[in-house]
CSV table of C-alpha atoms in Angstrom, one decimal:
chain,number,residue,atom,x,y,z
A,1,UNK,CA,-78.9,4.5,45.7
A,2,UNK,CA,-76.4,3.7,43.3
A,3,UNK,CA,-74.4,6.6,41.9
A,4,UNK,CA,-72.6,7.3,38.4
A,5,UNK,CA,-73.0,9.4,35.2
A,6,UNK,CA,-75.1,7.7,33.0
A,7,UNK,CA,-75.5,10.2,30.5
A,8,UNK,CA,-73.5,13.3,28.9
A,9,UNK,CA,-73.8,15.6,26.0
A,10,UNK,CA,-70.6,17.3,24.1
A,11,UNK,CA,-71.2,20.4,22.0
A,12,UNK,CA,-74.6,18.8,21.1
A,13,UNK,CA,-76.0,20.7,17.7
A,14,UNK,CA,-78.7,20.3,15.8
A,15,UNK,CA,-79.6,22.1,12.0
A,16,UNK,CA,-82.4,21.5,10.0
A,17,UNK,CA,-82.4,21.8,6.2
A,18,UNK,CA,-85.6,23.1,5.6
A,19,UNK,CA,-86.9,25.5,2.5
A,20,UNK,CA,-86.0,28.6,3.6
A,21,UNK,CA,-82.8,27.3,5.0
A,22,UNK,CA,-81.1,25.4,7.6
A,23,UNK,CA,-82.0,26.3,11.0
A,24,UNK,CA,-79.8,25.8,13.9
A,25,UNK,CA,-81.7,24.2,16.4
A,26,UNK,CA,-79.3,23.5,19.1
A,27,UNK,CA,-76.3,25.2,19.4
A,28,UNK,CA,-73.3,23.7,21.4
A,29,UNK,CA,-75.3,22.0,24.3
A,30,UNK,CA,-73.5,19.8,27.3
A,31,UNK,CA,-75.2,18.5,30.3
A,32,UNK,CA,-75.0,15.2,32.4
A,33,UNK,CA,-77.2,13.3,33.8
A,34,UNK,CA,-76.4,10.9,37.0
A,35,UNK,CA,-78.3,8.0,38.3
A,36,UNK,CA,-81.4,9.0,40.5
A,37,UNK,CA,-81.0,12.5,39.7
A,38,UNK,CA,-83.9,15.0,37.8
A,39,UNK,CA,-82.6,17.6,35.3
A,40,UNK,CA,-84.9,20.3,33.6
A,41,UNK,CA,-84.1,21.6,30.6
A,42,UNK,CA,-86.3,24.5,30.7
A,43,UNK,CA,-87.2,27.7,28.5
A,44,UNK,CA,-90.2,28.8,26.1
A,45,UNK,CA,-91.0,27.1,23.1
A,46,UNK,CA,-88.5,26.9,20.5
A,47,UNK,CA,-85.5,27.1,22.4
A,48,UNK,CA,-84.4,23.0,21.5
A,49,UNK,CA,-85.6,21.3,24.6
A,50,UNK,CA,-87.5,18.5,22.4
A,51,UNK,CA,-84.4,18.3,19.6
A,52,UNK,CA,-82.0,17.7,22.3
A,53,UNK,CA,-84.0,14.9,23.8
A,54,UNK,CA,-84.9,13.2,20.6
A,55,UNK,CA,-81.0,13.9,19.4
A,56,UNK,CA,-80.2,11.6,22.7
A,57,UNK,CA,-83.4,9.1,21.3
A,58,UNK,CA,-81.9,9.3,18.1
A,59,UNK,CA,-85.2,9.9,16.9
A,60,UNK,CA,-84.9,12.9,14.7
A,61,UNK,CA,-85.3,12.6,10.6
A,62,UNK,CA,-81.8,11.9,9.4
A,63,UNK,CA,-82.6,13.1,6.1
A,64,UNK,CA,-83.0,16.5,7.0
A,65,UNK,CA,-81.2,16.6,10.6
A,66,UNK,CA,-77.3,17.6,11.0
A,67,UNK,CA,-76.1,16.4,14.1
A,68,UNK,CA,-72.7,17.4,15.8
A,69,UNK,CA,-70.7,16.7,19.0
A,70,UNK,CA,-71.3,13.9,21.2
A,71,UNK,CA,-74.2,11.9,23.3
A,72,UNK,CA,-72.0,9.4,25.9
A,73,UNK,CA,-74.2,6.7,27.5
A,74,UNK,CA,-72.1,5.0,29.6
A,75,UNK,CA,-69.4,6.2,28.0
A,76,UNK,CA,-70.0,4.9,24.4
A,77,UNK,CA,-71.5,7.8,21.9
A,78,UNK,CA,-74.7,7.2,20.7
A,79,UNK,CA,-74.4,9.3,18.1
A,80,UNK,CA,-71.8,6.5,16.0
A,81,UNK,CA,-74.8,4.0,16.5
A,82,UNK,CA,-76.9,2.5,13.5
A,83,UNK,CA,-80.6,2.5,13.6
A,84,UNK,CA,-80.6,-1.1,15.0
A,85,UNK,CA,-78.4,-0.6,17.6
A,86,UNK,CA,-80.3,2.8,18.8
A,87,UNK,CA,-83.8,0.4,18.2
A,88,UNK,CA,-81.9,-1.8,21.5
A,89,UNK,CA,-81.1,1.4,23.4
A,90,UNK,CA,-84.6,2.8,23.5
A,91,UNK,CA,-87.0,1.3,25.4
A,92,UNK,CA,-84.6,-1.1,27.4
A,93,UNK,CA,-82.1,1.6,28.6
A,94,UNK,CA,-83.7,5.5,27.6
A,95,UNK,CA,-87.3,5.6,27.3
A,96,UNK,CA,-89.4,8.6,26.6
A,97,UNK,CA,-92.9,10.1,27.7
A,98,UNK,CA,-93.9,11.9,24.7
A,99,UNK,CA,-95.7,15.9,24.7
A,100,UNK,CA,-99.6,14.4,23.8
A,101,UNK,CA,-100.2,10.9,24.2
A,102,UNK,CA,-102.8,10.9,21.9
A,103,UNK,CA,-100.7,11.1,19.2
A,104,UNK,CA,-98.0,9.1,21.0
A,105,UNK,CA,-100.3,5.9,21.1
A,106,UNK,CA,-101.2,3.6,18.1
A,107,UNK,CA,-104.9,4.4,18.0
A,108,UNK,CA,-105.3,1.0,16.4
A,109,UNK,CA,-104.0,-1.2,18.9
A,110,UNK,CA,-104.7,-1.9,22.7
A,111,UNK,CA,-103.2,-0.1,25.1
A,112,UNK,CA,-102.3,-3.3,26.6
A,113,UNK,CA,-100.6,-4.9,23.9
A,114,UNK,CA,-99.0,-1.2,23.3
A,115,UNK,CA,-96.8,-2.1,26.6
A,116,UNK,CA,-96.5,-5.5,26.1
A,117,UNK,CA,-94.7,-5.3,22.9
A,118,UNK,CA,-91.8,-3.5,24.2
A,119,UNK,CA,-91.3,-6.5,27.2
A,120,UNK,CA,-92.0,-8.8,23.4
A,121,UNK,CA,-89.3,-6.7,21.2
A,122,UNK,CA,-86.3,-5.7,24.0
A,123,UNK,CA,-86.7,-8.9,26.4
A,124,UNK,CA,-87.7,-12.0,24.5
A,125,UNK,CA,-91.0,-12.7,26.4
A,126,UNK,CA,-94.0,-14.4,25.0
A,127,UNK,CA,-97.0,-12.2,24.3
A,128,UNK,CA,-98.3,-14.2,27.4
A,129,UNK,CA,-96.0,-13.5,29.8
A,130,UNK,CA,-95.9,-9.2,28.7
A,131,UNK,CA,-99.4,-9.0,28.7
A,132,UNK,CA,-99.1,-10.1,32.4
A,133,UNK,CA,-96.5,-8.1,33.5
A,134,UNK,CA,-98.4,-5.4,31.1
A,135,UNK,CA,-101.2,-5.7,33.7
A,136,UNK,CA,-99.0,-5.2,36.5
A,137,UNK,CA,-97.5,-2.0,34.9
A,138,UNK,CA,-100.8,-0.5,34.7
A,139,UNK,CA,-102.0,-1.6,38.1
A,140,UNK,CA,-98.3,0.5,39.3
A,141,UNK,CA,-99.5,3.1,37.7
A,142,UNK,CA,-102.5,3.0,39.6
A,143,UNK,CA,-105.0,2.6,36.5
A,144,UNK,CA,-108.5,1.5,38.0
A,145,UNK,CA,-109.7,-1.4,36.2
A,146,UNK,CA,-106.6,-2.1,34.7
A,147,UNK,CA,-107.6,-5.4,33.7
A,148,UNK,CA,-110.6,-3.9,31.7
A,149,UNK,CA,-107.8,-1.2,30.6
A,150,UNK,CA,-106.0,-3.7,29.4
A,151,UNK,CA,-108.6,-4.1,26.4
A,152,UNK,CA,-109.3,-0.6,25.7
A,153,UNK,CA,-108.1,1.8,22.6
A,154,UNK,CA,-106.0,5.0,23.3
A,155,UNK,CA,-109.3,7.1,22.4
A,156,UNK,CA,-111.7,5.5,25.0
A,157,UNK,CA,-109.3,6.5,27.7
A,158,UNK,CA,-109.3,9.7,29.5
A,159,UNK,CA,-106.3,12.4,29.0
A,160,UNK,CA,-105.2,11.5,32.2
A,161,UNK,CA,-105.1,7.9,32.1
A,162,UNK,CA,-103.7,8.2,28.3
A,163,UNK,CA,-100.5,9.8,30.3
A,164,UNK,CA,-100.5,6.8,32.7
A,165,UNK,CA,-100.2,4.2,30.0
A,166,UNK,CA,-97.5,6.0,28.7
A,167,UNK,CA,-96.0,6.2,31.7
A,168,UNK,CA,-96.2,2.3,31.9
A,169,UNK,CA,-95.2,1.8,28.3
A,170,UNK,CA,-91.8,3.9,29.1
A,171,UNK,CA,-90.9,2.0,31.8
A,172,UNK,CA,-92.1,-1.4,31.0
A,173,UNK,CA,-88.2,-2.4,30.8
A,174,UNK,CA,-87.1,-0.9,33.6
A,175,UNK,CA,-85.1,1.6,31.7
A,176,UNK,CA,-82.0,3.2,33.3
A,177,UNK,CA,-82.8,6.9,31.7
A,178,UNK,CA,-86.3,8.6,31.7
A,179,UNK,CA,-87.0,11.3,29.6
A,180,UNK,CA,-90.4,13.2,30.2
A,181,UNK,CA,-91.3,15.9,27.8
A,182,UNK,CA,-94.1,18.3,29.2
A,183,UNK,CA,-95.5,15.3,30.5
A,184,UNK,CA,-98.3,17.5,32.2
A,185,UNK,CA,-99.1,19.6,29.4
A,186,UNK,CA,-102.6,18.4,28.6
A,187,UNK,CA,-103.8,17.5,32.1
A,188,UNK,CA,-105.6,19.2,34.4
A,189,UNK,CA,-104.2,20.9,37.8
A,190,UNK,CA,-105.1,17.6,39.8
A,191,UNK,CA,-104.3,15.2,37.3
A,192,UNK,CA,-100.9,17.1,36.8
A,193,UNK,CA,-100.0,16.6,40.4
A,194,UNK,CA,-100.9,13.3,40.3
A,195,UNK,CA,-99.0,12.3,37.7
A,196,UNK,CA,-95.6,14.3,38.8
A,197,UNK,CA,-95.9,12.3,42.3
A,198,UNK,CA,-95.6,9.2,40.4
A,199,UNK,CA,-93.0,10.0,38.5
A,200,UNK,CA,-91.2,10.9,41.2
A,201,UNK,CA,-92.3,7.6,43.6
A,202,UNK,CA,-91.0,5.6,40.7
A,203,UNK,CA,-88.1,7.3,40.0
A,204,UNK,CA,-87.0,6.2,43.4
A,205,UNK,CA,-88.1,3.0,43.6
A,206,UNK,CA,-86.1,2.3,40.5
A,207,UNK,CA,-83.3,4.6,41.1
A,208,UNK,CA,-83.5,6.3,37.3
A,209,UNK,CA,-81.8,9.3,36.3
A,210,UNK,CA,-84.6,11.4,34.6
A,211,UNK,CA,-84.3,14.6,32.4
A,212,UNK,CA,-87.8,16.9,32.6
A,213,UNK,CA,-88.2,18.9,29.5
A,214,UNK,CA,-90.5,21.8,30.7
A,215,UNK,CA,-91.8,25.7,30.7
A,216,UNK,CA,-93.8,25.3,34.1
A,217,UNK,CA,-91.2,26.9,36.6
A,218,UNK,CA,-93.5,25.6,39.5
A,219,UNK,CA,-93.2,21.6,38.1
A,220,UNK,CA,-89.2,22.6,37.9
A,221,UNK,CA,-89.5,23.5,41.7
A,222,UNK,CA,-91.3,20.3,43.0
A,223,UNK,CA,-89.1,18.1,40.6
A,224,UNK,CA,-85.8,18.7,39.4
A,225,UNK,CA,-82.9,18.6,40.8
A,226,UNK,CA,-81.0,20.8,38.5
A,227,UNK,CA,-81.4,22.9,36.3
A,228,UNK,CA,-80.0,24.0,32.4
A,229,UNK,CA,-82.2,27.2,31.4
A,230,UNK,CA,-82.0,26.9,27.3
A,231,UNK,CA,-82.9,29.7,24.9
A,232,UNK,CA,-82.5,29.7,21.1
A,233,UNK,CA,-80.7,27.0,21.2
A,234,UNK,CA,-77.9,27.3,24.3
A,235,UNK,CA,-77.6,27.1,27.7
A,236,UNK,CA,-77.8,30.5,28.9
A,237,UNK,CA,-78.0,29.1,32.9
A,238,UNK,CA,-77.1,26.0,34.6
A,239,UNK,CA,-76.7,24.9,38.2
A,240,UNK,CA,-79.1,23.2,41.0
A,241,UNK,CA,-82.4,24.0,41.2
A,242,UNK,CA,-81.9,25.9,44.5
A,243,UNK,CA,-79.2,28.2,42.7
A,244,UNK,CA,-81.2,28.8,40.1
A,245,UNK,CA,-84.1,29.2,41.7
A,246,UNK,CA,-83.4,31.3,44.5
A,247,UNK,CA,-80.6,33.6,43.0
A,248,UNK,CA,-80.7,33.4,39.0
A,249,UNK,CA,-77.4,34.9,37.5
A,250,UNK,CA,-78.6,35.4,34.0
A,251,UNK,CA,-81.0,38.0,32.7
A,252,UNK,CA,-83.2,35.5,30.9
A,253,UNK,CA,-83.2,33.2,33.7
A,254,UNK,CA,-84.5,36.6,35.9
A,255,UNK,CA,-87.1,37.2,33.6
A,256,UNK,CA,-88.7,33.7,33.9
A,257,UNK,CA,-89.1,34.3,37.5
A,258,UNK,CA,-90.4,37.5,37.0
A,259,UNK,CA,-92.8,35.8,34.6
A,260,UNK,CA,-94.6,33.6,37.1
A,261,UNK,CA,-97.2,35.2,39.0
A,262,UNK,CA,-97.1,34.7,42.9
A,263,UNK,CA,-99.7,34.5,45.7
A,264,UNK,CA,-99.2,38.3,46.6
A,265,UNK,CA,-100.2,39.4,42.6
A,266,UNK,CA,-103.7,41.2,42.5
A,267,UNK,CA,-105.9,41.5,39.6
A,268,UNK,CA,-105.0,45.0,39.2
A,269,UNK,CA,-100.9,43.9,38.7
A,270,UNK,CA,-100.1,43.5,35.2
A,271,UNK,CA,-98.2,40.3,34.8
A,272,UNK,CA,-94.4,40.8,33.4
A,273,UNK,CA,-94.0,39.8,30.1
A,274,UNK,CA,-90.7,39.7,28.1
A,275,UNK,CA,-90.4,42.1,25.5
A,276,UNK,CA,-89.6,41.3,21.8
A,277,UNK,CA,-89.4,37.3,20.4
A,278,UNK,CA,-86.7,34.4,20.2
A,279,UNK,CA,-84.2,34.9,17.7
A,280,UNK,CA,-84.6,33.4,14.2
A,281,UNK,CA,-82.0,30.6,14.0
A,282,UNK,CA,-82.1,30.4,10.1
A,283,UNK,CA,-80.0,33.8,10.9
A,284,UNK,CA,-78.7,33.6,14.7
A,285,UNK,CA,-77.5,36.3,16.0
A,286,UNK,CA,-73.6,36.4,16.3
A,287,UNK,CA,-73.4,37.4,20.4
A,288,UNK,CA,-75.6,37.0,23.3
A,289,UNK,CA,-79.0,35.2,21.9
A,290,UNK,CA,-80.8,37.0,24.3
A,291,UNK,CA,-79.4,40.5,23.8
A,292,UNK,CA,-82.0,42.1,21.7
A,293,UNK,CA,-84.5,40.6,24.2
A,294,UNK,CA,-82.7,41.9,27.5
A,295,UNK,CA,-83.0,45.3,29.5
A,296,UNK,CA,-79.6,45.3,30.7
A,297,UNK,CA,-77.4,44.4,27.3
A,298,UNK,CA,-74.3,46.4,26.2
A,299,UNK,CA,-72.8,46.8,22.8
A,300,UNK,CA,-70.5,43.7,23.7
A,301,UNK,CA,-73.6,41.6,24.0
A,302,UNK,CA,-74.3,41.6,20.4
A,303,UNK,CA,-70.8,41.3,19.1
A,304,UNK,CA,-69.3,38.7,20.6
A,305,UNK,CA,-70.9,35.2,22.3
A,306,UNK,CA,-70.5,35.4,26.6
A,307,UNK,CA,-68.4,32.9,28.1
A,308,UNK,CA,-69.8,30.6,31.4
A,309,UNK,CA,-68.7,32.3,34.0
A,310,UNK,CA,-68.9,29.8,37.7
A,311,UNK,CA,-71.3,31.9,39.9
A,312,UNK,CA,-71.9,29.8,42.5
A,313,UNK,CA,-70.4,26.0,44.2
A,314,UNK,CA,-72.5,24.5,40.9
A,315,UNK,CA,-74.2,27.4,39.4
A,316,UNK,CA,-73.0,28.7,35.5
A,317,UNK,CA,-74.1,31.8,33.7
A,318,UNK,CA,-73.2,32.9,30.3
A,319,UNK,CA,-73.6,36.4,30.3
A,320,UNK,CA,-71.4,39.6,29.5
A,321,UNK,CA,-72.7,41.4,33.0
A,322,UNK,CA,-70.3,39.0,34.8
A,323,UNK,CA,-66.7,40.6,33.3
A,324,UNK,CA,-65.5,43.3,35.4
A,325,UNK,CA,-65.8,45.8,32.9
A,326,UNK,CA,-69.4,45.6,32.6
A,327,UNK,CA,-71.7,48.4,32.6
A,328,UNK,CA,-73.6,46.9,35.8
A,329,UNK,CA,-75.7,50.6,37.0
A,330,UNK,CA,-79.3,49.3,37.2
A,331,UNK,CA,-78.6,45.7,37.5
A,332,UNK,CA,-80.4,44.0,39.9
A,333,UNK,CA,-77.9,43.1,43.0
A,334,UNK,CA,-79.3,39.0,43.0
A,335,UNK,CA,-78.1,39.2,39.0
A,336,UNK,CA,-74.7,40.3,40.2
A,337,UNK,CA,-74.0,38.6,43.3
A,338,UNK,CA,-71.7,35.6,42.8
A,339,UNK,CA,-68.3,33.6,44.1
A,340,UNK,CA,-66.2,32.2,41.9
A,341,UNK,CA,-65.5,35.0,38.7
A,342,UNK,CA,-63.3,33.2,36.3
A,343,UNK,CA,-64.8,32.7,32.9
A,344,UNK,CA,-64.7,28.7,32.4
C-alpha cells in the first residue's frame, strides 16, 4: 500500500447567509486524510458533516456560502481553485456517494451512460469505449444483469442497486479520494452490509483514502479507521476508532455510546436519550457547544471555548473536564482517564 497524506483541512468554516441570518455551519474544522485509510466524521444531524464534505467538493452555493481556512490536496488548496479547475478535480481525483441516490441520479438518462460520461468528460474516451468499461464497473459492483442494467432508468432500479450505480459512477476514474455520505441510509439491514463490504473490498483493491460521513456508531465500528466526532459545527473528539470507541474522552462522544442499544438491553430498559437540542448557529454559543446539553458542565464551559487536550498516543478531546482544576466529582472514571495532559 502506498502511504501519504492526500488530503487536509485548516480551520475549515462554513456560514450561510440565509433570511434570518448567517449561520455558521462549520466552525474551525482540521482533519487529514492518508492514502488507504477510512475517517468518520460522525455526529447527529446538523452538526456540518455534509458542508465539510461538499466544502472539500467545492460543491456548495457560492452565492450564499462563506468559506474560510484551507482544503490541501496534495498540498495545493482547493479552495483558490475556479469552478473549472474544481470540475477536473471531482470525479478524476475526489468523488462522492451522495445521501439518496434517487435524487443523486439524472432520472432522465441511463444509468449506463450516467457512468460513462464521467470516463467521456475526465479521460477523453469515446462514448464506446466508457460504455464498455461502464459495463465492467457495474459487473464490479456485482449488479446482476448488468448488461440489461446498462439500459435501465434510475427509477426502474431497486434502492439497493441505485446505491451500486452510484458506487460505480464514483469510482469510474479510479479516484484517489472517496467520500461516502450515509451511504447506507435508505437500505435495508442486508443490503447495508452488502454495500459497506464493497466499499471496503474496493477500497483496498484500489488503495483510496475514504472519509465516511455517518450517525450509525455500529457502520463507524466495522469501517473507519478513525474517528472526528463533530457537533454544531467542531470537532469535539478525534483519535482512532479504537480510542474512541473503547474509552471516549469527551462527554458528547460518551453520550453517543450510551445512545446505542446493546445485546444485553431488554424491552423494559428505556434507551438513553440526550437531553435538550443542538445549538442554534445563527447565535452559537460563546464556550463549550455542548455545554447546555451536557450533565457534567461547569460555569467555565459556557464562558470560554475548551482547548484539545492529547488523551491518548492519537486520541484529542476538547473539553474543560481535562484542566486540573476541574470539578471532576461524578465524572465517569473512562471520561477522565488519559496520558498525555497538555492542552495542544
Amino acid at each position: 500500500m502506498r502511504n501519504g497524506r492526500i488530503l487536509s483541512t485548516k480551520d475549515l468554516s462554513v456560514s450561510f447567509a440565509t433570511y434570518a441570518g448567517i449561520v455558521q455551519a462549520v466552525r474551525g474544522v482540521d482533519f487529514h486524510l492518508d492514502r488507504g485509510e477510512t475517517l468518520a466524521l460522525v455526529g447527529e444531524s446538523g452538526c456540518g458533516k455534509t458542508v465539510t464534505a461538499k466544502a472539500v467538493m467545492g460543491l456548495l452555493p457560492m452565492e450564499q456560502a462563506e468559506i474560510g481556512g484551507r482544503v490541501d490536496f496534495h498540498g495545493e488548496n482547493l479552495l483558490e481553485y475556479s469552478e473549472d479547475e474544481m470540475a477536473r478535480i471531482r470525479g478524476k481525483h475526489i468523488s462522492m456517494i451522495f445521501q439518496d441516490p434517487m435524487t443523486a441520479l439524472n432520472p432522465t438518462m441511463k444509468v449506463g451512460d450516467q457512468i460513462a460520461e464521467s470516463m467521456v468528460i475526465h479521460e477523453g474516451k469515446s462514448m464506446a469505449d466508457a460504455r464498455a468499461e461502464a459495463l465492467e464497473m457495474l459487473e464490479l459492483v456485482q449488479i446482476s444483469n448488468a448488461k440489461e442494467r446498462m439500459n435501465q432508468y434510475p427509477f426502474e432500479l431497486s434502492g439497493g442497486m441505485r446505491q451500486r450505480v452510484m458506487i460505480a459512477m464514483a469510482l469510474a476514474c479510479n479516484p484517489e479520494i472517496l467520500i461516502a455520505d450515509e451511504p447506507t441510509t435508505a437500505l435495508d439491514v442486508t443490503i447495508q452490509a452488502e454495500t459497506l463490504e464493497l466499499i471496503k473490498q474496493l477500497q483496498r483493491e484500489r488503495d483510496m483514502g475514504v472519509i465516511l460521513i455517518t450517525h450509525d456508531m455500529g457502520v463507524v465500528a466495522s469501517m473507519s479507521d478513525r474517528i472526528h466526532v463533530m457537533y454544531a459545527g467542531k470537532v469535539a473528539e478525534e483519535g482512532s476508532t479504537r480510542e474512541v470507541f473503547y474509552s471516549p474522552k469527551h462527554p458528547y462522544t460518551f453520550a453517543l455510546m450510551r445512545s446505542v442499544p446493546d445485546l444485553t438491553s431488554t424491552k423494559d430498559e428505556a434507551l438513553y436519550s440526550i437531553i435538550g437540542t443542538p445549538p442554534d448557529l445563527l447565535n452559537p454559543p460563546q464556550g463549550c457547544p455542548f455545554a447546555a446539553r451536557c450533565e457534567f458542565a461547569m460555569k467555565i464551559c459556557g464562558l470560554e471555548p475548551p482547548g484539545g487536550v492529547l488523551c491518548g498516543e492519537t486520541q484529542t478531546s476538547y473539553c474543560w473536564l481535562h484542566h486540573p482544576r476541574a470539578d471532576v466529582a461524578g465524572v465517569p472514571e473512562v471520561l477522565l482517564e488519559r496520558s498525555g495532559a497538555d492542552a495542544i
